[in-house]
PDB file of C-alpha atoms in Angstrom:
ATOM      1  CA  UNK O  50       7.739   9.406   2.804  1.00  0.00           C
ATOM      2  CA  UNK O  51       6.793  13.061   2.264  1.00  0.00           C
ATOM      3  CA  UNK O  52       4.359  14.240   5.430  1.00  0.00           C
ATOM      4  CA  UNK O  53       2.699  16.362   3.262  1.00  0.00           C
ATOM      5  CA  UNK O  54      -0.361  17.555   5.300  1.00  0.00           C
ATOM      6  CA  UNK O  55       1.622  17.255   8.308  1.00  0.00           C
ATOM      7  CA  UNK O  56       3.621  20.376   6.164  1.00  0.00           C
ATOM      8  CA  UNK O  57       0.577  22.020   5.634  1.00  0.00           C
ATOM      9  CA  UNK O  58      -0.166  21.958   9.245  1.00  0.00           C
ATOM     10  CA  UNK O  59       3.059  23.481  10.075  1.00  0.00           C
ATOM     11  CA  UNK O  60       2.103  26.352   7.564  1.00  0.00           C
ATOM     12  CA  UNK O  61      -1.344  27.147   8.949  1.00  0.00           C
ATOM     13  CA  UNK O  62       0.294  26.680  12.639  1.00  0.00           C
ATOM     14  CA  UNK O  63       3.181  28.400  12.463  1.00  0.00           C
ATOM     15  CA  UNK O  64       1.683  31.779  10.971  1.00  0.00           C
ATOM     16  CA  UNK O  65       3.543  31.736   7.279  1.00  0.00           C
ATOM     17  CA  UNK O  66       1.208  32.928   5.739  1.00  0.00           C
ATOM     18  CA  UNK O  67      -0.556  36.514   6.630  1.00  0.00           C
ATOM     19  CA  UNK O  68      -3.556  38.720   5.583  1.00  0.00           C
ATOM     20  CA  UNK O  69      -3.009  42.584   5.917  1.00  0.00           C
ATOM     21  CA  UNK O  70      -6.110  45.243   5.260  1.00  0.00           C
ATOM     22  CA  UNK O  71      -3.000  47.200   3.847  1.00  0.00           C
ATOM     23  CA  UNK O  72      -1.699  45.577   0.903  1.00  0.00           C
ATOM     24  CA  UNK O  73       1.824  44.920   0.799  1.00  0.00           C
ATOM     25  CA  UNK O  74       4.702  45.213  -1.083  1.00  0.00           C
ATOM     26  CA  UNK O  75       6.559  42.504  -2.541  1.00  0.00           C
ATOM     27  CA  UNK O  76      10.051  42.212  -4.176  1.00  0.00           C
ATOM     28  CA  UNK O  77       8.746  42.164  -7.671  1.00  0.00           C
ATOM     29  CA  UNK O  78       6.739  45.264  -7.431  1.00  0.00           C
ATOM     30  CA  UNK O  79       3.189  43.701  -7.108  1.00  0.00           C
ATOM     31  CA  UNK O  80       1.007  45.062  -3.894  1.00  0.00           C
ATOM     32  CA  UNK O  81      -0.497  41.752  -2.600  1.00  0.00           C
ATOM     33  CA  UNK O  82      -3.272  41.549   0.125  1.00  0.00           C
ATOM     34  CA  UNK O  83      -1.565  37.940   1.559  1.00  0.00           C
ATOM     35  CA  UNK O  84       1.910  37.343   2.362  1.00  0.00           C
ATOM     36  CA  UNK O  85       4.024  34.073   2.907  1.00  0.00           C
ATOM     37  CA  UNK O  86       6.925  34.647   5.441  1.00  0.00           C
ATOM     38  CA  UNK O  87       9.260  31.681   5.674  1.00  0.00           C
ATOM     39  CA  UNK O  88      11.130  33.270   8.080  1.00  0.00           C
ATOM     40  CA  UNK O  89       9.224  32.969  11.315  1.00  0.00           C
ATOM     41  CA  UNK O  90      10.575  29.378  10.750  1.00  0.00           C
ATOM     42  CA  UNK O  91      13.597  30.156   9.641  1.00  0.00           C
ATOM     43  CA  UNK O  92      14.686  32.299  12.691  1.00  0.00           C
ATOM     44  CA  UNK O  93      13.576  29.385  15.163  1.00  0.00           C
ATOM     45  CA  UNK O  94      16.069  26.906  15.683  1.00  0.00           C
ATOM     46  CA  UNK O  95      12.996  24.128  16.642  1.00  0.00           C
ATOM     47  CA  UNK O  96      10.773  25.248  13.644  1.00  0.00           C
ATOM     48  CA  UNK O  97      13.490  24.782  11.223  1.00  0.00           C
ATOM     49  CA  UNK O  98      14.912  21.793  12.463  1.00  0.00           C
ATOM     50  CA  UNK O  99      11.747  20.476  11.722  1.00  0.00           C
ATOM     51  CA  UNK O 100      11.495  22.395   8.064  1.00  0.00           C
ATOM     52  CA  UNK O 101      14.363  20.897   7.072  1.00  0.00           C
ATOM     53  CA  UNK O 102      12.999  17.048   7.981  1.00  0.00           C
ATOM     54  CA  UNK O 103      10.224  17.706   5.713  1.00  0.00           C
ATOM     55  CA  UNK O 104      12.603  19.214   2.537  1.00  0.00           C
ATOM     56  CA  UNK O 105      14.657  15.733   3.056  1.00  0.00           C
ATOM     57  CA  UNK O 106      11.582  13.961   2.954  1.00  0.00           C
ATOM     58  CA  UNK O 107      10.668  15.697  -0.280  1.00  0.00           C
ATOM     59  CA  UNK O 108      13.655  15.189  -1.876  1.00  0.00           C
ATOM     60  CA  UNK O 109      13.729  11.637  -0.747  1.00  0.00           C
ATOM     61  CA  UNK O 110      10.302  11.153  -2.035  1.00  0.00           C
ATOM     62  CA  UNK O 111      10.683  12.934  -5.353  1.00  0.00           C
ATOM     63  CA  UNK O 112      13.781  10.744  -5.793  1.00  0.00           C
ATOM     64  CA  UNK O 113      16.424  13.494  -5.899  1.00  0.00           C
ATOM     65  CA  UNK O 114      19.920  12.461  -4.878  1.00  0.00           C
ATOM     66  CA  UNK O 115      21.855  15.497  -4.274  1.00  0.00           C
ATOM     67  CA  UNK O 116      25.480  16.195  -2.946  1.00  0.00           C
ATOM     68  CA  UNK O 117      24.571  20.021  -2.411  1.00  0.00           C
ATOM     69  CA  UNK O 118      21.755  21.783  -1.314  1.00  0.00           C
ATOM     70  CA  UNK O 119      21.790  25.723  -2.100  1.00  0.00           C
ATOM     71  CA  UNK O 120      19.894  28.054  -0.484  1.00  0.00           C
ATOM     72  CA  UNK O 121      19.343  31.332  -2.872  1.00  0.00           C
ATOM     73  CA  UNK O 122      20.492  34.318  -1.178  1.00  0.00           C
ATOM     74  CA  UNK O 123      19.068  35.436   1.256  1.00  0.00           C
ATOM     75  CA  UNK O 124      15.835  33.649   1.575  1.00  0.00           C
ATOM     76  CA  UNK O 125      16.673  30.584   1.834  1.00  0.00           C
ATOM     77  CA  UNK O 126      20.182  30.625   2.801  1.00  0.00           C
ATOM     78  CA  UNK O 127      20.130  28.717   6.392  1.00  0.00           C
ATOM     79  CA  UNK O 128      17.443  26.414   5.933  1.00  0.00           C
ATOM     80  CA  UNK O 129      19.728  25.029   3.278  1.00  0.00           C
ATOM     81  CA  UNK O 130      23.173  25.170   4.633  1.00  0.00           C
ATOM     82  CA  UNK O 131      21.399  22.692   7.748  1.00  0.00           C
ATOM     83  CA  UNK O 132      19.777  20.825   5.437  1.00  0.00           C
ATOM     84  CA  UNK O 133      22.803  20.114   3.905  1.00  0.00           C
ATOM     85  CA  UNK O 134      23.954  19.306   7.262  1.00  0.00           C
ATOM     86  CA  UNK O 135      21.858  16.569   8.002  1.00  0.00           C
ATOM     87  CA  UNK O 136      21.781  15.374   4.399  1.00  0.00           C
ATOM     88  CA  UNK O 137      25.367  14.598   4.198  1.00  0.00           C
ATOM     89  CA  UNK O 138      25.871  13.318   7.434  1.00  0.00           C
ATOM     90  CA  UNK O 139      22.692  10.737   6.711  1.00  0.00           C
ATOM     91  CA  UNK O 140      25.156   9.494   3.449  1.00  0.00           C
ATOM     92  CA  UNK O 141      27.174   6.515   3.760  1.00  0.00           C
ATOM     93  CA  UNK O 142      30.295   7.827   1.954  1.00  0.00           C
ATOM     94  CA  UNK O 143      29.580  10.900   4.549  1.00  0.00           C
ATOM     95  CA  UNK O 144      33.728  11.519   5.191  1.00  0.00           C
ATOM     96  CA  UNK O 145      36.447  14.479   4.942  1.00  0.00           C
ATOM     97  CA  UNK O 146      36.304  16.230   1.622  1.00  0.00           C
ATOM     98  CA  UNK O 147      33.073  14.246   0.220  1.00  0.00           C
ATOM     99  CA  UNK O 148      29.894  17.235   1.037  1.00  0.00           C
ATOM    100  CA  UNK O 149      30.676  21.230   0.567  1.00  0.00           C
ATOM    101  CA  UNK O 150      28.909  23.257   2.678  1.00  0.00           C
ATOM    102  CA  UNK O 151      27.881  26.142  -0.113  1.00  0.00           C
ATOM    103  CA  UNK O 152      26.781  29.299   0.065  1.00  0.00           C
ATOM    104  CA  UNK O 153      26.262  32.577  -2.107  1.00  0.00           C
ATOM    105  CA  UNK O 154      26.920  35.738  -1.425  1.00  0.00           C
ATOM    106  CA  UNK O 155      23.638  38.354  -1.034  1.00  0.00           C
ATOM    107  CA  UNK O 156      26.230  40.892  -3.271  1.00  0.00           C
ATOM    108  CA  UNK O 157      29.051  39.860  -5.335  1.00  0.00           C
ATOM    109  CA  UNK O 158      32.325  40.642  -4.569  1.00  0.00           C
ATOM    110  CA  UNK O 159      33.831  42.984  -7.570  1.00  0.00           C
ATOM    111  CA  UNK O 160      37.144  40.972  -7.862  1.00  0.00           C
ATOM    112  CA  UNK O 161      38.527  37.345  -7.634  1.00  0.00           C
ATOM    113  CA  UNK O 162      37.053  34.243  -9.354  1.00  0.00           C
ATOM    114  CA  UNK O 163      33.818  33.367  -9.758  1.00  0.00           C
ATOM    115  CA  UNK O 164      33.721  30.670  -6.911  1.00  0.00           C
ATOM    116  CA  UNK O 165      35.077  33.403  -4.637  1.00  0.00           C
ATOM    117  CA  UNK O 166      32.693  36.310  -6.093  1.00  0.00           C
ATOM    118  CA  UNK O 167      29.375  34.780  -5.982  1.00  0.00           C
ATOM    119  CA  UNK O 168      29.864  32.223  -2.936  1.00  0.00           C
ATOM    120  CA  UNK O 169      31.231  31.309   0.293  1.00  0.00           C
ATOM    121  CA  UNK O 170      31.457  27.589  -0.297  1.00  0.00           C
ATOM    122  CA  UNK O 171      30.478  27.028  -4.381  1.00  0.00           C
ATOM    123  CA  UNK O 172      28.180  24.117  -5.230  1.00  0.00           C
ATOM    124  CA  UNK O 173      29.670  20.900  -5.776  1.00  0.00           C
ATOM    125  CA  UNK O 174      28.080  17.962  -7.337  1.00  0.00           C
ATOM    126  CA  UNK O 175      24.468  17.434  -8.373  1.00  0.00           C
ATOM    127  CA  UNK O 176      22.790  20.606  -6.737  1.00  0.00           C
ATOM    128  CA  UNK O 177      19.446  21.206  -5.328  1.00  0.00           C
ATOM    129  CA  UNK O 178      18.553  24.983  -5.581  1.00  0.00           C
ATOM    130  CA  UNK O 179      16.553  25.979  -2.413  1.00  0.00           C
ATOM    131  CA  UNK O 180      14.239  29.382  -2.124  1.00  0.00           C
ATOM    132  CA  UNK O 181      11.455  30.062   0.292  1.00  0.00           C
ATOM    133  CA  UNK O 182       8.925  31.302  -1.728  1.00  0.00           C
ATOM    134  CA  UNK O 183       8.070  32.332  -5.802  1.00  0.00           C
ATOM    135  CA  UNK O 184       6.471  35.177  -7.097  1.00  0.00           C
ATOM    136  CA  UNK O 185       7.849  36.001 -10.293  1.00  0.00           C
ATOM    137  CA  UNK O 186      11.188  33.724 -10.023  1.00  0.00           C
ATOM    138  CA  UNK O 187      13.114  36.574 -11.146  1.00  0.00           C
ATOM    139  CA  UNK O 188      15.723  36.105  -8.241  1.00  0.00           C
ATOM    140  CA  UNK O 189      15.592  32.411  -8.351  1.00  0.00           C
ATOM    141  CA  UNK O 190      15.878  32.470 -12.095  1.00  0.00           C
ATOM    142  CA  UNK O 191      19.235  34.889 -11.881  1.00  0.00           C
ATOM    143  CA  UNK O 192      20.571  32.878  -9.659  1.00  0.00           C
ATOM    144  CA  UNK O 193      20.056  29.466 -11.348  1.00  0.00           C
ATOM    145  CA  UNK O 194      21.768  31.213 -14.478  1.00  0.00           C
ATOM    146  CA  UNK O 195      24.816  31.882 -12.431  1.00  0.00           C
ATOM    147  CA  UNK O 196      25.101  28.231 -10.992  1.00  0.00           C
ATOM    148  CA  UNK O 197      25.008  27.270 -14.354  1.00  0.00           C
ATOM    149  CA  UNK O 198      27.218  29.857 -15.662  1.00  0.00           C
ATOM    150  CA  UNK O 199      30.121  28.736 -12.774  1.00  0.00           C
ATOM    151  CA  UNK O 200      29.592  25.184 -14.112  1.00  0.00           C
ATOM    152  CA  UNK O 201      27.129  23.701 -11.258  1.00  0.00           C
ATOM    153  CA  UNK O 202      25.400  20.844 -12.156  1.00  0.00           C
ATOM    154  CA  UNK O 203      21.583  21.827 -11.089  1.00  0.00           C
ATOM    155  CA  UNK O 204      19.656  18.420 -10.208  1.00  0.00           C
ATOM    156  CA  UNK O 205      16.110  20.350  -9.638  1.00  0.00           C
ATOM    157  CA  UNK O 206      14.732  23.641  -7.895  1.00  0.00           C
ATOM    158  CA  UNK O 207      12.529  22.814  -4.677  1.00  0.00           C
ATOM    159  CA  UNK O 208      10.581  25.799  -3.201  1.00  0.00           C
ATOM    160  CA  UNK O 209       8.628  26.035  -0.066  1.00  0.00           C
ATOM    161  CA  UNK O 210       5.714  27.884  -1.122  1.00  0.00           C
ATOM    162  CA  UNK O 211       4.942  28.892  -5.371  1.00  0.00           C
ATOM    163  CA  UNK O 212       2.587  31.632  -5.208  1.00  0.00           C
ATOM    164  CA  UNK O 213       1.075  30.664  -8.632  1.00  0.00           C
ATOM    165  CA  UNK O 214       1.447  33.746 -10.128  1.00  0.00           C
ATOM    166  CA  UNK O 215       2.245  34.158 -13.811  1.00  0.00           C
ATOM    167  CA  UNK O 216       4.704  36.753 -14.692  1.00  0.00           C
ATOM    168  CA  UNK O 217       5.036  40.100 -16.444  1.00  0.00           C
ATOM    169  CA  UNK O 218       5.558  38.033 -19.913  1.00  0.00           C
ATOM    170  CA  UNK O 219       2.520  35.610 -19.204  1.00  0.00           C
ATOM    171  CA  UNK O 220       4.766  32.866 -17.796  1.00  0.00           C
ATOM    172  CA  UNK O 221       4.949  30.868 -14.566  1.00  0.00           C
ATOM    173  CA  UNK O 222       8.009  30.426 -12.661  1.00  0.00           C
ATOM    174  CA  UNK O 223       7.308  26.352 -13.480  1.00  0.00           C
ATOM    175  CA  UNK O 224       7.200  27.278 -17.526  1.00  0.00           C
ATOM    176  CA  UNK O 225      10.350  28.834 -17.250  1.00  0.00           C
ATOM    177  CA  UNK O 226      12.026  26.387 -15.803  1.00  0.00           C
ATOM    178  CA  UNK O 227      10.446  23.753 -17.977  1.00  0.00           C
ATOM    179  CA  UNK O 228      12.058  25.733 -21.317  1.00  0.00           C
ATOM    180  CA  UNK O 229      15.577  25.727 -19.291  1.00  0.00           C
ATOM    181  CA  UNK O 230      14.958  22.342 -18.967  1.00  0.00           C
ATOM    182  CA  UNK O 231      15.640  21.834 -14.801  1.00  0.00           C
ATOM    183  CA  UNK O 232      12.987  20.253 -12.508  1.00  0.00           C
ATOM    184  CA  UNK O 233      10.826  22.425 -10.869  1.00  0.00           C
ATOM    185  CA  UNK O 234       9.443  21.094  -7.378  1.00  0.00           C
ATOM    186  CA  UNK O 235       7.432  23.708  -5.369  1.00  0.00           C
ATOM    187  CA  UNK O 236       6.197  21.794  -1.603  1.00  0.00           C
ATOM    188  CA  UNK O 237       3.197  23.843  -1.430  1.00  0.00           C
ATOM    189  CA  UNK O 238       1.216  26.073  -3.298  1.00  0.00           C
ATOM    190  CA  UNK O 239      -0.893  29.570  -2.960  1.00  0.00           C
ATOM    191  CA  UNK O 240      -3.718  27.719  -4.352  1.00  0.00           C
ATOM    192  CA  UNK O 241      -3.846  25.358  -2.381  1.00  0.00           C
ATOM    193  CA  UNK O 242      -2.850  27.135   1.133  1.00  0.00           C
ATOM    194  CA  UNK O 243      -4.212  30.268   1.058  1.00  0.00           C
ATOM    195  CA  UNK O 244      -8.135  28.609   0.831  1.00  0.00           C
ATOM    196  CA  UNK O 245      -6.795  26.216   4.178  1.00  0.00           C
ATOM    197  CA  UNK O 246      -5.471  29.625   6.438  1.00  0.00           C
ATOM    198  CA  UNK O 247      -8.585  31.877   4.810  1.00  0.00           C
ATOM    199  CA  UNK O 248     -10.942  29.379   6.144  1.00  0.00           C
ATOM    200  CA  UNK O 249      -9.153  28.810   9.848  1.00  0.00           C
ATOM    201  CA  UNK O 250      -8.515  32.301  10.376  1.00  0.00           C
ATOM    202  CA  UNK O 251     -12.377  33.096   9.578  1.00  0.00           C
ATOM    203  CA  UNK O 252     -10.997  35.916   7.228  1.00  0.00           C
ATOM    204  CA  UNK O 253     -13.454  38.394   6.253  1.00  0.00           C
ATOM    205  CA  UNK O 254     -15.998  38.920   2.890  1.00  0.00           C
ATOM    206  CA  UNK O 255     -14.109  42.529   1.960  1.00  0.00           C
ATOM    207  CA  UNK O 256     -10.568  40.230   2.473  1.00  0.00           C
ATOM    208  CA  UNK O 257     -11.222  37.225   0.404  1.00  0.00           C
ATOM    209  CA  UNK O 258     -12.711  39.696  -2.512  1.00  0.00           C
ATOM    210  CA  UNK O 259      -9.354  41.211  -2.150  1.00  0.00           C
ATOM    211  CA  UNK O 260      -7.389  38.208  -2.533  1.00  0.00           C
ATOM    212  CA  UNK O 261      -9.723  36.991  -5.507  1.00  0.00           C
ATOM    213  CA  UNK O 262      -8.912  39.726  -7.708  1.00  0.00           C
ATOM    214  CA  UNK O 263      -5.388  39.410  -7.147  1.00  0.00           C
ATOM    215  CA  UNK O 264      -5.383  36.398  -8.371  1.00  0.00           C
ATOM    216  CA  UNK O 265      -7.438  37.165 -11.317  1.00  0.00           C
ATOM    217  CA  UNK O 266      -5.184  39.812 -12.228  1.00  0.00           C
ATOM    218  CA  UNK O 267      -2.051  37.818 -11.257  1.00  0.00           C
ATOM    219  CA  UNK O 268      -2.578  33.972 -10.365  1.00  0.00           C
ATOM    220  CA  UNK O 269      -1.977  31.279 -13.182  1.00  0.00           C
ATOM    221  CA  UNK O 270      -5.562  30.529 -11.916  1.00  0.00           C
ATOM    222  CA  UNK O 271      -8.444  32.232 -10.732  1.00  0.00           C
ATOM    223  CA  UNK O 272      -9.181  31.538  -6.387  1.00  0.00           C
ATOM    224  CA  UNK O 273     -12.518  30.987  -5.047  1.00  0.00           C
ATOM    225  CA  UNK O 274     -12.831  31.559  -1.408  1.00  0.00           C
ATOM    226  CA  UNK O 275     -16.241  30.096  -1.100  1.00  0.00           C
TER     227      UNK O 275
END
């Protein structure tokens, strides 16, 4: 069984999610006043030995029944190469030559085959597709169109944290996936965390205005902050 606010717990205590007077930068372009940083976890050998317990649980729970976990470059890259680990070792045809440790590579290589260019270790099996966190999906949703283009068979997308945000064609992430017709599975969402850490960190009036409008300009919802 999924812990799920024991997860939410380990969000608000472990500091993944942040509030800066500065807004910030992501990777698609957009200047947020919030961030969520998986990697605090990540880099911590007891924080994501515990990360990975809850993704199994997830999975478990969702009823997934994956031979490979991938971990889109870079992001997500080690918390699913050792939850792959523990998956296939939990397995009871776990044995030589049964569970392939994939990875892909942060920048192709410009010769060789595909399972040499785009990974160390290509996806074998049904595949669950890892990533941290999901703004616009564009980098989830290029790599998802390679695994399918090198023949992986893609069992469902799980993501830490969605950020709810609709895209620059008036999409979410989870309506393009839907069309491509591949489960997506986010384990928490914006809307749901970001009113939890607002209201233990005691954030201020001028901050939650902040985050409210980004989310009426961006969010596939509008955010109250009470």
């Amino acid at each position: 069984m999924f812990r799920r606010e024991e997860f939410l717990r380990f969000i608000i205590e472990n500091d993944i999610v942040g509030f800066f007077e500065e807004p910030v930068k992501l990777k698609s372009g957009r200047l947020s006043p919030y961030y969520v940083n998986w990697r605090n976890a990540a880099n911590d050998v007891y924080l994501i030995d515990r990360l990975t317990d809850f993704i199994i649980e997830f999975v478990r729970e969702r009823g997934l029944r994956p031979d490979c976990f991938y971990g889109v470059p870079e992001g997500a890259t080690k918390t699913a190469i050792i939850t792959q680990y523990k998956w296939a070792r939990a397995q009871i045809d776990y044995g030589p030559g049964r569970y392939v440790l994939a990875m892909g590579r942060g920048k192709p290589k410009e010769h060789g085959e595909p399972k040499d260019r785009f990974f160390i270790g290509m996806p074998r099996g049904k595949t669950v597709v890892l990533e941290d966190v999901v703004t616009t999906g564009s980098s989830l949703i290029e790599n998802v169109k390679k695994l399918r283009e090198a023949g992986v068979d893609i069992e469902a997308v799980v993501v830490l944290t969605d950020r709810n945000e609709r895209r620059d064609d008036g999409r979410s992430v989870a309506e393009v996936f839907q069309e491509m017709g591949i489960p997506f599975m986010p384990m928490s969402n914006a809307v749901e965390i970001i009113p939890m850490v607002a209201s233990v960190r005691r954030i201020g009036e001028d901050m939650r205005r902040k985050v409210e409008e980004y989310f009426r300009r961006y969010g596939t919802r509008e955010l109250k902050l009470g």
